[in-house]
PDB file of C-alpha atoms in Angstrom:
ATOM      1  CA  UNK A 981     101.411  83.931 146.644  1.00  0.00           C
ATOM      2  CA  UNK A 982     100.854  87.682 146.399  1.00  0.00           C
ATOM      3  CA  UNK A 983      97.477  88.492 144.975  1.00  0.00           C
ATOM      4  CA  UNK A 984      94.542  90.603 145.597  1.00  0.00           C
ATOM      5  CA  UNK A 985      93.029  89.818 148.561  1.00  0.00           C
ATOM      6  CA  UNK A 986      89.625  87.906 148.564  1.00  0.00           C
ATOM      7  CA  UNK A 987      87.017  88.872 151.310  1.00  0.00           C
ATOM      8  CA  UNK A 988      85.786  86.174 153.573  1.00  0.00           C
ATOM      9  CA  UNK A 989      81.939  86.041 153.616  1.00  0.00           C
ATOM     10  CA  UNK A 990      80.139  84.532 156.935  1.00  0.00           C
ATOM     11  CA  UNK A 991      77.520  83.216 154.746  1.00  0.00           C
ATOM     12  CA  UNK A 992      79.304  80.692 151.967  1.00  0.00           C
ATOM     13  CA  UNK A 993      82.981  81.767 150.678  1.00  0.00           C
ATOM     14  CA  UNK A 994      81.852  82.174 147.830  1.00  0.00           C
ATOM     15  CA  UNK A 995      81.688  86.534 147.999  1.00  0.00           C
ATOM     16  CA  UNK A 996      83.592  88.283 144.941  1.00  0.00           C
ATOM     17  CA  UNK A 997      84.385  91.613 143.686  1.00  0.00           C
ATOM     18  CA  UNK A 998      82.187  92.738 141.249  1.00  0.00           C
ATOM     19  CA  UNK A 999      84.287  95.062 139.842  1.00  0.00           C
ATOM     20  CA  UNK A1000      86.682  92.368 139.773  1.00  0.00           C
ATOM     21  CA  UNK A1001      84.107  90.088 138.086  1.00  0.00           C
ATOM     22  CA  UNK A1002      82.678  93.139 135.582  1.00  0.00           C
ATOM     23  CA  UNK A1003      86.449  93.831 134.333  1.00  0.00           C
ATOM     24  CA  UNK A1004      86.855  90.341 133.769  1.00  0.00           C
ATOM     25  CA  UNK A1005      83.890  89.837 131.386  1.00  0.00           C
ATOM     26  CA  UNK A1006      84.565  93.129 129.876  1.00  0.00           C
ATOM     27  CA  UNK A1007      87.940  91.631 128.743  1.00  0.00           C
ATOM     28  CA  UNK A1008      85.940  88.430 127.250  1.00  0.00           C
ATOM     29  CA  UNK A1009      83.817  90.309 125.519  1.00  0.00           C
ATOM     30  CA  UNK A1010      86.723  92.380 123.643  1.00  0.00           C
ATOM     31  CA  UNK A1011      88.853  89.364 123.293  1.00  0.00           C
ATOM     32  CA  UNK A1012      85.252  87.420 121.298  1.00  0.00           C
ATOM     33  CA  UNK A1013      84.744  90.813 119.084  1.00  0.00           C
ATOM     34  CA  UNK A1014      88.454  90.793 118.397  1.00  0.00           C
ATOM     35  CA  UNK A1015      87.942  86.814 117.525  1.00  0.00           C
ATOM     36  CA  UNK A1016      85.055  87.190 115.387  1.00  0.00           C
ATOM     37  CA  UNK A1017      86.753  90.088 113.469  1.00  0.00           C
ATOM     38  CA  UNK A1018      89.989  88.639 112.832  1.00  0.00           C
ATOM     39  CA  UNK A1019      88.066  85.747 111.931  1.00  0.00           C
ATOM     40  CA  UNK A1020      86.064  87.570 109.378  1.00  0.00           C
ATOM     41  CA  UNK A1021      89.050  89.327 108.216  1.00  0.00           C
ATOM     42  CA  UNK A1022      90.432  85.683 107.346  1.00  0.00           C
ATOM     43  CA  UNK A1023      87.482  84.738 105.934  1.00  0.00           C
ATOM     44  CA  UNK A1024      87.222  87.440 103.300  1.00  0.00           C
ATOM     45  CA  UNK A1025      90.686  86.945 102.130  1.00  0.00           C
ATOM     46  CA  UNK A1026      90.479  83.300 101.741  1.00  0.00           C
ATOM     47  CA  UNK A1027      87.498  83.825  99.637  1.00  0.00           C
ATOM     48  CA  UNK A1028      88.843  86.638  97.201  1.00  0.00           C
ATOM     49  CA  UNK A1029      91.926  84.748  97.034  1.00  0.00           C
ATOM     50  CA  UNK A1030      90.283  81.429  96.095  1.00  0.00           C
ATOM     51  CA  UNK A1031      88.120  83.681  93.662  1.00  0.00           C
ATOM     52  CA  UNK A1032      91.150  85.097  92.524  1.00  0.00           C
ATOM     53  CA  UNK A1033      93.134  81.875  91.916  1.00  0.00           C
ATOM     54  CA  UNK A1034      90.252  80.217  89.916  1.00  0.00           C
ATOM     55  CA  UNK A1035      89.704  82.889  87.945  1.00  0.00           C
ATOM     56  CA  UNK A1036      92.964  83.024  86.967  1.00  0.00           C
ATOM     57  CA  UNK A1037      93.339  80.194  86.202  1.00  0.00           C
ATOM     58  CA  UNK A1038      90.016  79.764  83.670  1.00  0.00           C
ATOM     59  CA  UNK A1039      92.044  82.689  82.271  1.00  0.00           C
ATOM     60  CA  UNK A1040      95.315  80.807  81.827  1.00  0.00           C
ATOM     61  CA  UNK A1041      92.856  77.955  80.600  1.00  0.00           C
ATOM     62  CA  UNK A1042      91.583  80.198  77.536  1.00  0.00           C
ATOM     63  CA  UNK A1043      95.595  81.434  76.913  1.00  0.00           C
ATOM     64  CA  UNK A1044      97.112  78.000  76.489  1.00  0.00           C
ATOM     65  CA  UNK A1045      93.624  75.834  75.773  1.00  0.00           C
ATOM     66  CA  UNK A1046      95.226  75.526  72.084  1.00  0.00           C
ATOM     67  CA  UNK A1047      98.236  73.544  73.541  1.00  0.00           C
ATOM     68  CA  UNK A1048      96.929  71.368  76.634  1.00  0.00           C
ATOM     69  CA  UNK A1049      94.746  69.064  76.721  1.00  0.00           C
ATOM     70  CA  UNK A1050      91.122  69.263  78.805  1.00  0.00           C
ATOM     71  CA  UNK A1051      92.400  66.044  80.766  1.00  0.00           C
ATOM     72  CA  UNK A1052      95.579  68.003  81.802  1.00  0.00           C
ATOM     73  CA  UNK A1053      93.323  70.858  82.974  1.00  0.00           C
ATOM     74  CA  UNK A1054      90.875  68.544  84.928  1.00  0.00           C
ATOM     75  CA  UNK A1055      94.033  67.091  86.974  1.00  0.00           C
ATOM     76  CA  UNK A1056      94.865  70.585  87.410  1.00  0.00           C
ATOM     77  CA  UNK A1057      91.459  71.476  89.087  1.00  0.00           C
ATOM     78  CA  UNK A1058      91.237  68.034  91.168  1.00  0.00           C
ATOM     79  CA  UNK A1059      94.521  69.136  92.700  1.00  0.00           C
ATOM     80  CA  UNK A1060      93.281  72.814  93.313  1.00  0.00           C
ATOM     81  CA  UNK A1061      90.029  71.713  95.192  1.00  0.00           C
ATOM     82  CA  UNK A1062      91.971  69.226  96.752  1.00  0.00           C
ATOM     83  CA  UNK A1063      94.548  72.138  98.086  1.00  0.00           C
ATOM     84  CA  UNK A1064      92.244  74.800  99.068  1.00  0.00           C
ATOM     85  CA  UNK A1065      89.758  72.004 100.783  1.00  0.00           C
ATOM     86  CA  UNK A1066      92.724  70.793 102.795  1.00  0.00           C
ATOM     87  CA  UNK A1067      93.918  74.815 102.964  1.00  0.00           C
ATOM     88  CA  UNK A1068      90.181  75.448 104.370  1.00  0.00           C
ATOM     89  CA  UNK A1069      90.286  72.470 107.205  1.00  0.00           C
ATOM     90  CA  UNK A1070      93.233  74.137 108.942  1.00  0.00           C
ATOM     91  CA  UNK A1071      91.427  77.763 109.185  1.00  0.00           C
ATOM     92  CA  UNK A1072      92.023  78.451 112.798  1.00  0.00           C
ATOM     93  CA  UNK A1073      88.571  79.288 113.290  1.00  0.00           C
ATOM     94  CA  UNK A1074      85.197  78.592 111.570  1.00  0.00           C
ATOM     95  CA  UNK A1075      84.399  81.904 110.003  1.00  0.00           C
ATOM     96  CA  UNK A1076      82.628  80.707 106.857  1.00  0.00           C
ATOM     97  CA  UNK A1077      79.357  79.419 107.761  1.00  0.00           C
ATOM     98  CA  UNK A1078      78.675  75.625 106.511  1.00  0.00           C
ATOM     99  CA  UNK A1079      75.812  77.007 104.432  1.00  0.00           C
ATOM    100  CA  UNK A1080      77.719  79.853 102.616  1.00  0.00           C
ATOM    101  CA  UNK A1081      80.554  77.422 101.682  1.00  0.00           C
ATOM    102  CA  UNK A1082      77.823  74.810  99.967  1.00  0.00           C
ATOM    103  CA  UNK A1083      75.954  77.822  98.140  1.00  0.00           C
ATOM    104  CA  UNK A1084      79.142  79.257  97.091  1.00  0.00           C
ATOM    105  CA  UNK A1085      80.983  75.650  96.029  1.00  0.00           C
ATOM    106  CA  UNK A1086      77.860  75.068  93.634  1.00  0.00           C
ATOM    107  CA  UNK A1087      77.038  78.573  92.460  1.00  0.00           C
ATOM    108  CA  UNK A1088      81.157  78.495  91.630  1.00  0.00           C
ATOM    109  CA  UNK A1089      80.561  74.984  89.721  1.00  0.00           C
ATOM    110  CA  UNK A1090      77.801  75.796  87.903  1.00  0.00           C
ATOM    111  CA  UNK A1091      79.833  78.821  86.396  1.00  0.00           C
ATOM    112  CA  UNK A1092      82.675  76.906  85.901  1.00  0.00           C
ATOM    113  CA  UNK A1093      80.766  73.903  84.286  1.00  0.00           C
ATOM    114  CA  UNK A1094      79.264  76.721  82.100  1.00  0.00           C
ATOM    115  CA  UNK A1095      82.722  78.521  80.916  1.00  0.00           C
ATOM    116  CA  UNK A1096      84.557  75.523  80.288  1.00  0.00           C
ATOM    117  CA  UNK A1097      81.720  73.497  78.161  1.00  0.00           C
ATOM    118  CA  UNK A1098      80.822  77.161  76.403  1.00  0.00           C
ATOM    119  CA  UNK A1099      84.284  78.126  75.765  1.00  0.00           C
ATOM    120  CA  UNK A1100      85.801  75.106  73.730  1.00  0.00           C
ATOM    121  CA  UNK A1101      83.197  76.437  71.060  1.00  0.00           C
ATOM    122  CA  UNK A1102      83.252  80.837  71.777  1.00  0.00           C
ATOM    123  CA  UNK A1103      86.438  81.476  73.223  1.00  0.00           C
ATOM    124  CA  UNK A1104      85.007  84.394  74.955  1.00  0.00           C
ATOM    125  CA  UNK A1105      83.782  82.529  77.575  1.00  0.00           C
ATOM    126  CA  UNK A1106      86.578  82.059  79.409  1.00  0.00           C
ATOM    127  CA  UNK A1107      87.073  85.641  80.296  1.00  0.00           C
ATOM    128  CA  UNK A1108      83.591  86.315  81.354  1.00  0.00           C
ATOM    129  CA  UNK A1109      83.436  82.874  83.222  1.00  0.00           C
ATOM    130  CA  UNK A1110      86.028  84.025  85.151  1.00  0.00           C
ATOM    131  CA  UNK A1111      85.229  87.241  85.913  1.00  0.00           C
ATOM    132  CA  UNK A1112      81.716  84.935  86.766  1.00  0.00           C
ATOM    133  CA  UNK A1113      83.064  82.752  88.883  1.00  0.00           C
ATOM    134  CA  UNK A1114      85.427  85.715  90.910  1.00  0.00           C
ATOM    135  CA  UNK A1115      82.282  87.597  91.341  1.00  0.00           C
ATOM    136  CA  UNK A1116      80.908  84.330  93.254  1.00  0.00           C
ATOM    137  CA  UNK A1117      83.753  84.321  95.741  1.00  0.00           C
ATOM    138  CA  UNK A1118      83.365  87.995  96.169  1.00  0.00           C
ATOM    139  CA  UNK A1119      79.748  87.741  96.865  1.00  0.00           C
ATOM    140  CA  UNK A1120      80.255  85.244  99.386  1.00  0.00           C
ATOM    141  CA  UNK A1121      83.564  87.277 100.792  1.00  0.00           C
ATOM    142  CA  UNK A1122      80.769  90.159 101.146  1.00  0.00           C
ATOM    143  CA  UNK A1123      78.076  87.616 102.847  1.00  0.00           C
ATOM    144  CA  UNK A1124      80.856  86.670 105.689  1.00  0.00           C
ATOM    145  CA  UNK A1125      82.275  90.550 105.836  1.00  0.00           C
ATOM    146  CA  UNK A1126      78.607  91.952 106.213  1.00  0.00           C
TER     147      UNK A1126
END
């Protein structure tokens, strides 16, 4: 094998170079900051795009609400949280903190409970609901980012 030579200590074996050793944990240290950004990075977009997707979709809600039924619609939702919770167990790294997720699930519900009970009667709703329920997702894209 044809490496750098290791110096033999009298005392133990155990004798490195500590320039050696320094360059070593320099390059763990920029291969963790590179982790944790790309990791925040992923974070962000998986919240604006889950804010994006729902909020779309309480907009697509108030377009066609005439002609589908609410039991259609809560399928519909049942399979989204079902995709995006099985989309959010394969993240390749834990960027969104377990407490951010929980605040931002129920602040999200709460809105969307809101718009969807509001807007059968004022149609308006559903575009401020969603524009609610993004903002939610963008707060909490902000709260990882920061």
């Amino acid at each position: 094998m044809s490496g750098p030579a290791v110096p033999e200590s009298d005392m133990s074996g155990n004798v490195f170079d500590k320039a050696q050793a320094r360059a070593a944990l320099d390059a763990a240290e920029q291969a963790r900051t590179a982790g944790r950004r790309t990791a925040g990075r992923w974070a962000r977009r998986y919240l604006l795009g889950f804010g994006a997707v729902s909020a779309g979709s309480v907009l697509a809600v108030w377009t066609v609400s005439a002609w589908v039924s609410s039991a259609w619609w809560g399928v519909w939702y049942a399979l989204l949280v079902g995709l995006f919770a099985f989309w959010l167990r394969r993240q390749p790294v834990r960027a969104i903190p377990r407490r951010v997720q929980l605040v931002t699930i129920l602040a999200w519900s709460v809105v969307f409970g809101l718009t969807m009970a509001v807007g059968i009667d004022y149609p308006l709703a559903y575009p401020i609901g969603a524009a609610a329920g993004f903002s939610v997702w963008a707060a909490a894209a902000w709260w990882v980012g920061r």
